[in-house]
Amino acid sequence: MRPGPQVAALREVLAETLEIPAAKRHFIAMGNGTDIDYAPDSAHPLVGRFAPLQPVEREGRPLLMAGSEKIRDVVTGHTDRVRVVETAADPAFLLRPDGYVAWAASDGEVAGLAEALTLVAGP
């Protein structure tokens, strides 16, 4: 952070870069830690990522956004610990209380949901 022409030039380039909306979002995500992928090898690209759009209040509990009856059947034993919101959104997804996606799949797919529910909400 010493003064000088090189530092001033770098500061100017960075200021210009931050005027680009996508670059600004990228730097903000890096600073907030929301660009971290906790499950890089998962079957769905949302799993392990922070869900930037929190669609409804979660009340400190995991949140399952799904519309399929098959998915609701899997959740039956966890409804006291998981808030279920019926939606036509695709993919269906399970959010951890901290806002990270614990499970996601095309609505109607249930593979891995029971395991994710156990990890997020307990047996």
JSON list of C-alpha atoms in Angstrom, two decimals:
[
{"chain": "A", "resi": 1, "resn": "MET", "atom": "CA", "xyz": [0.00, 0.00, 0.00]},
{"chain": "A", "resi": 2, "resn": "ARG", "atom": "CA", "xyz": [2.89, 2.31, -0.56]},
{"chain": "A", "resi": 3, "resn": "PRO", "atom": "CA", "xyz": [2.30, 5.29, -2.81]},
{"chain": "A", "resi": 4, "resn": "GLY", "atom": "CA", "xyz": [3.73, 5.35, -6.29]},
{"chain": "A", "resi": 5, "resn": "PRO", "atom": "CA", "xyz": [2.77, 5.32, -9.96]},
{"chain": "A", "resi": 6, "resn": "GLN", "atom": "CA", "xyz": [2.45, 1.51, -10.14]},
{"chain": "A", "resi": 7, "resn": "VAL", "atom": "CA", "xyz": [0.10, 1.38, -7.14]},
{"chain": "A", "resi": 8, "resn": "ALA", "atom": "CA", "xyz": [-1.94, 4.29, -8.50]},
{"chain": "A", "resi": 9, "resn": "ALA", "atom": "CA", "xyz": [-2.25, 2.54, -11.88]},
{"chain": "A", "resi": 10, "resn": "LEU", "atom": "CA", "xyz": [-3.34, -0.72, -10.22]},
{"chain": "A", "resi": 11, "resn": "ARG", "atom": "CA", "xyz": [-5.88, 1.16, -8.10]},
{"chain": "A", "resi": 12, "resn": "GLU", "atom": "CA", "xyz": [-7.30, 2.79, -11.24]},
{"chain": "A", "resi": 13, "resn": "VAL", "atom": "CA", "xyz": [-7.58, -0.52, -13.12]},
{"chain": "A", "resi": 14, "resn": "LEU", "atom": "CA", "xyz": [-9.29, -2.19, -10.16]},
{"chain": "A", "resi": 15, "resn": "ALA", "atom": "CA", "xyz": [-11.73, 0.72, -9.80]},
{"chain": "A", "resi": 16, "resn": "GLU", "atom": "CA", "xyz": [-12.61, 0.41, -13.50]},
{"chain": "A", "resi": 17, "resn": "THR", "atom": "CA", "xyz": [-13.00, -3.37, -13.18]},
{"chain": "A", "resi": 18, "resn": "LEU", "atom": "CA", "xyz": [-15.40, -2.98, -10.25]},
{"chain": "A", "resi": 19, "resn": "GLU", "atom": "CA", "xyz": [-17.67, -0.87, -12.46]},
{"chain": "A", "resi": 20, "resn": "ILE", "atom": "CA", "xyz": [-18.45, -4.04, -14.44]},
{"chain": "A", "resi": 21, "resn": "PRO", "atom": "CA", "xyz": [-21.49, -5.63, -12.69]},
{"chain": "A", "resi": 22, "resn": "ALA", "atom": "CA", "xyz": [-20.35, -9.25, -13.15]},
{"chain": "A", "resi": 23, "resn": "ALA", "atom": "CA", "xyz": [-16.85, -8.43, -11.85]},
{"chain": "A", "resi": 24, "resn": "LYS", "atom": "CA", "xyz": [-18.33, -6.58, -8.88]},
{"chain": "A", "resi": 25, "resn": "ARG", "atom": "CA", "xyz": [-20.56, -9.59, -8.02]},
{"chain": "A", "resi": 26, "resn": "HIS", "atom": "CA", "xyz": [-17.52, -11.88, -8.33]},
{"chain": "A", "resi": 27, "resn": "PHE", "atom": "CA", "xyz": [-15.39, -9.78, -5.94]},
{"chain": "A", "resi": 28, "resn": "ILE", "atom": "CA", "xyz": [-18.28, -9.49, -3.46]},
{"chain": "A", "resi": 29, "resn": "ALA", "atom": "CA", "xyz": [-18.85, -13.28, -3.54]},
{"chain": "A", "resi": 30, "resn": "MET", "atom": "CA", "xyz": [-15.13, -13.88, -2.94]},
{"chain": "A", "resi": 31, "resn": "GLY", "atom": "CA", "xyz": [-15.08, -11.42, -0.05]},
{"chain": "A", "resi": 32, "resn": "ASN", "atom": "CA", "xyz": [-18.20, -12.90, 1.54]},
{"chain": "A", "resi": 33, "resn": "GLY", "atom": "CA", "xyz": [-17.07, -16.48, 0.98]},
{"chain": "A", "resi": 34, "resn": "THR", "atom": "CA", "xyz": [-20.26, -17.31, -0.93]},
{"chain": "A", "resi": 35, "resn": "ASP", "atom": "CA", "xyz": [-18.31, -18.52, -3.97]},
{"chain": "A", "resi": 36, "resn": "ILE", "atom": "CA", "xyz": [-17.09, -21.60, -2.07]},
{"chain": "A", "resi": 37, "resn": "ASP", "atom": "CA", "xyz": [-18.17, -24.98, -3.43]},
{"chain": "A", "resi": 38, "resn": "TYR", "atom": "CA", "xyz": [-18.42, -27.49, -0.56]},
{"chain": "A", "resi": 39, "resn": "ALA", "atom": "CA", "xyz": [-19.30, -30.39, -2.88]},
{"chain": "A", "resi": 40, "resn": "PRO", "atom": "CA", "xyz": [-17.35, -29.99, -6.14]},
{"chain": "A", "resi": 41, "resn": "ASP", "atom": "CA", "xyz": [-17.94, -33.59, -7.20]},
{"chain": "A", "resi": 42, "resn": "SER", "atom": "CA", "xyz": [-21.71, -33.69, -6.57]},
{"chain": "A", "resi": 43, "resn": "ALA", "atom": "CA", "xyz": [-24.16, -34.89, -9.19]},
{"chain": "A", "resi": 44, "resn": "HIS", "atom": "CA", "xyz": [-25.91, -31.50, -9.35]},
{"chain": "A", "resi": 45, "resn": "PRO", "atom": "CA", "xyz": [-24.04, -28.19, -9.81]},
{"chain": "A", "resi": 46, "resn": "LEU", "atom": "CA", "xyz": [-26.07, -26.41, -7.09]},
{"chain": "A", "resi": 47, "resn": "VAL", "atom": "CA", "xyz": [-25.13, -28.84, -4.31]},
{"chain": "A", "resi": 48, "resn": "GLY", "atom": "CA", "xyz": [-22.49, -27.36, -2.03]},
{"chain": "A", "resi": 49, "resn": "ARG", "atom": "CA", "xyz": [-23.08, -23.83, -3.31]},
{"chain": "A", "resi": 50, "resn": "PHE", "atom": "CA", "xyz": [-24.57, -20.86, -1.51]},
{"chain": "A", "resi": 51, "resn": "ALA", "atom": "CA", "xyz": [-28.10, -20.15, -2.69]},
{"chain": "A", "resi": 52, "resn": "PRO", "atom": "CA", "xyz": [-27.95, -16.42, -3.33]},
{"chain": "A", "resi": 53, "resn": "LEU", "atom": "CA", "xyz": [-31.71, -16.06, -3.66]},
{"chain": "A", "resi": 54, "resn": "GLN", "atom": "CA", "xyz": [-33.33, -17.12, -0.42]},
{"chain": "A", "resi": 55, "resn": "PRO", "atom": "CA", "xyz": [-36.91, -17.49, -1.67]},
{"chain": "A", "resi": 56, "resn": "VAL", "atom": "CA", "xyz": [-38.73, -17.68, 1.67]},
{"chain": "A", "resi": 57, "resn": "GLU", "atom": "CA", "xyz": [-38.03, -17.35, 5.39]},
{"chain": "A", "resi": 58, "resn": "ARG", "atom": "CA", "xyz": [-36.50, -20.58, 6.72]},
{"chain": "A", "resi": 59, "resn": "GLU", "atom": "CA", "xyz": [-37.05, -19.94, 10.42]},
{"chain": "A", "resi": 60, "resn": "GLY", "atom": "CA", "xyz": [-33.63, -21.40, 11.25]},
{"chain": "A", "resi": 61, "resn": "ARG", "atom": "CA", "xyz": [-34.55, -24.79, 9.79]},
{"chain": "A", "resi": 62, "resn": "PRO", "atom": "CA", "xyz": [-33.60, -26.55, 6.60]},
{"chain": "A", "resi": 63, "resn": "LEU", "atom": "CA", "xyz": [-35.91, -25.67, 3.71]},
{"chain": "A", "resi": 64, "resn": "LEU", "atom": "CA", "xyz": [-37.06, -28.03, 0.97]},
{"chain": "A", "resi": 65, "resn": "MET", "atom": "CA", "xyz": [-38.44, -26.38, -2.16]},
{"chain": "A", "resi": 66, "resn": "ALA", "atom": "CA", "xyz": [-40.21, -29.04, -4.22]},
{"chain": "A", "resi": 67, "resn": "GLY", "atom": "CA", "xyz": [-43.48, -29.85, -5.89]},
{"chain": "A", "resi": 68, "resn": "SER", "atom": "CA", "xyz": [-43.32, -33.57, -6.60]},
{"chain": "A", "resi": 69, "resn": "GLU", "atom": "CA", "xyz": [-45.38, -35.98, -4.54]},
{"chain": "A", "resi": 70, "resn": "LYS", "atom": "CA", "xyz": [-42.48, -38.48, -4.57]},
{"chain": "A", "resi": 71, "resn": "ILE", "atom": "CA", "xyz": [-40.28, -35.88, -2.88]},
{"chain": "A", "resi": 72, "resn": "ARG", "atom": "CA", "xyz": [-42.94, -35.03, -0.29]},
{"chain": "A", "resi": 73, "resn": "ASP", "atom": "CA", "xyz": [-43.22, -38.75, 0.53]},
{"chain": "A", "resi": 74, "resn": "VAL", "atom": "CA", "xyz": [-39.47, -38.92, 1.32]},
{"chain": "A", "resi": 75, "resn": "VAL", "atom": "CA", "xyz": [-39.75, -35.88, 3.63]},
{"chain": "A", "resi": 76, "resn": "THR", "atom": "CA", "xyz": [-42.68, -37.25, 5.63]},
{"chain": "A", "resi": 77, "resn": "GLY", "atom": "CA", "xyz": [-40.56, -38.33, 8.62]},
{"chain": "A", "resi": 78, "resn": "HIS", "atom": "CA", "xyz": [-38.75, -34.97, 8.79]},
{"chain": "A", "resi": 79, "resn": "THR", "atom": "CA", "xyz": [-41.55, -32.41, 8.54]},
{"chain": "A", "resi": 80, "resn": "ASP", "atom": "CA", "xyz": [-41.12, -31.38, 12.18]},
{"chain": "A", "resi": 81, "resn": "ARG", "atom": "CA", "xyz": [-37.50, -30.33, 11.44]},
{"chain": "A", "resi": 82, "resn": "VAL", "atom": "CA", "xyz": [-37.64, -29.30, 7.77]},
{"chain": "A", "resi": 83, "resn": "ARG", "atom": "CA", "xyz": [-39.84, -26.61, 6.31]},
{"chain": "A", "resi": 84, "resn": "VAL", "atom": "CA", "xyz": [-41.36, -27.84, 3.05]},
{"chain": "A", "resi": 85, "resn": "VAL", "atom": "CA", "xyz": [-42.54, -25.30, 0.51]},
{"chain": "A", "resi": 86, "resn": "GLU", "atom": "CA", "xyz": [-44.49, -26.52, -2.48]},
{"chain": "A", "resi": 87, "resn": "THR", "atom": "CA", "xyz": [-43.29, -24.97, -5.67]},
{"chain": "A", "resi": 88, "resn": "ALA", "atom": "CA", "xyz": [-43.12, -25.69, -9.36]},
{"chain": "A", "resi": 89, "resn": "ALA", "atom": "CA", "xyz": [-39.45, -24.62, -9.36]},
{"chain": "A", "resi": 90, "resn": "ASP", "atom": "CA", "xyz": [-37.03, -26.90, -11.11]},
{"chain": "A", "resi": 91, "resn": "PRO", "atom": "CA", "xyz": [-34.72, -28.10, -9.75]},
{"chain": "A", "resi": 92, "resn": "ALA", "atom": "CA", "xyz": [-36.10, -29.03, -6.38]},
{"chain": "A", "resi": 93, "resn": "PHE", "atom": "CA", "xyz": [-33.57, -28.29, -3.65]},
{"chain": "A", "resi": 94, "resn": "LEU", "atom": "CA", "xyz": [-32.87, -28.64, 0.07]},
{"chain": "A", "resi": 95, "resn": "LEU", "atom": "CA", "xyz": [-31.22, -25.69, 1.78]},
{"chain": "A", "resi": 96, "resn": "ARG", "atom": "CA", "xyz": [-29.21, -26.03, 4.96]},
{"chain": "A", "resi": 97, "resn": "PRO", "atom": "CA", "xyz": [-29.97, -23.42, 7.65]},
{"chain": "A", "resi": 98, "resn": "ASP", "atom": "CA", "xyz": [-26.84, -21.49, 6.59]},
{"chain": "A", "resi": 99, "resn": "GLY", "atom": "CA", "xyz": [-28.16, -21.06, 3.05]},
{"chain": "A", "resi": 100, "resn": "TYR", "atom": "CA", "xyz": [-26.04, -23.67, 1.28]},
{"chain": "A", "resi": 101, "resn": "VAL", "atom": "CA", "xyz": [-27.69, -26.25, -0.98]},
{"chain": "A", "resi": 102, "resn": "ALA", "atom": "CA", "xyz": [-27.52, -29.73, 0.58]},
{"chain": "A", "resi": 103, "resn": "TRP", "atom": "CA", "xyz": [-29.39, -31.56, -2.20]},
{"chain": "A", "resi": 104, "resn": "ALA", "atom": "CA", "xyz": [-30.82, -30.67, -5.61]},
{"chain": "A", "resi": 105, "resn": "ALA", "atom": "CA", "xyz": [-32.38, -32.62, -8.45]},
{"chain": "A", "resi": 106, "resn": "SER", "atom": "CA", "xyz": [-34.92, -32.28, -11.19]},
{"chain": "A", "resi": 107, "resn": "ASP", "atom": "CA", "xyz": [-38.31, -32.22, -9.51]},
{"chain": "A", "resi": 108, "resn": "GLY", "atom": "CA", "xyz": [-39.51, -35.78, -9.19]},
{"chain": "A", "resi": 109, "resn": "GLU", "atom": "CA", "xyz": [-36.01, -37.23, -8.68]},
{"chain": "A", "resi": 110, "resn": "VAL", "atom": "CA", "xyz": [-35.41, -38.43, -5.13]},
{"chain": "A", "resi": 111, "resn": "ALA", "atom": "CA", "xyz": [-31.98, -40.07, -5.31]},
{"chain": "A", "resi": 112, "resn": "GLY", "atom": "CA", "xyz": [-29.87, -38.86, -2.37]},
{"chain": "A", "resi": 113, "resn": "LEU", "atom": "CA", "xyz": [-32.66, -36.87, -0.71]},
{"chain": "A", "resi": 114, "resn": "ALA", "atom": "CA", "xyz": [-33.17, -39.22, 2.25]},
{"chain": "A", "resi": 115, "resn": "GLU", "atom": "CA", "xyz": [-29.42, -39.15, 3.01]},
{"chain": "A", "resi": 116, "resn": "ALA", "atom": "CA", "xyz": [-29.28, -35.35, 2.71]},
{"chain": "A", "resi": 117, "resn": "LEU", "atom": "CA", "xyz": [-32.29, -34.98, 5.02]},
{"chain": "A", "resi": 118, "resn": "THR", "atom": "CA", "xyz": [-30.60, -37.18, 7.62]},
{"chain": "A", "resi": 119, "resn": "LEU", "atom": "CA", "xyz": [-27.39, -35.13, 7.43]},
{"chain": "A", "resi": 120, "resn": "VAL", "atom": "CA", "xyz": [-29.18, -31.77, 7.58]},
{"chain": "A", "resi": 121, "resn": "ALA", "atom": "CA", "xyz": [-32.11, -32.51, 9.90]},
{"chain": "A", "resi": 122, "resn": "GLY", "atom": "CA", "xyz": [-31.12, -35.66, 11.79]},
{"chain": "A", "resi": 123, "resn": "PRO", "atom": "CA", "xyz": [-32.54, -39.18, 11.66]}
]
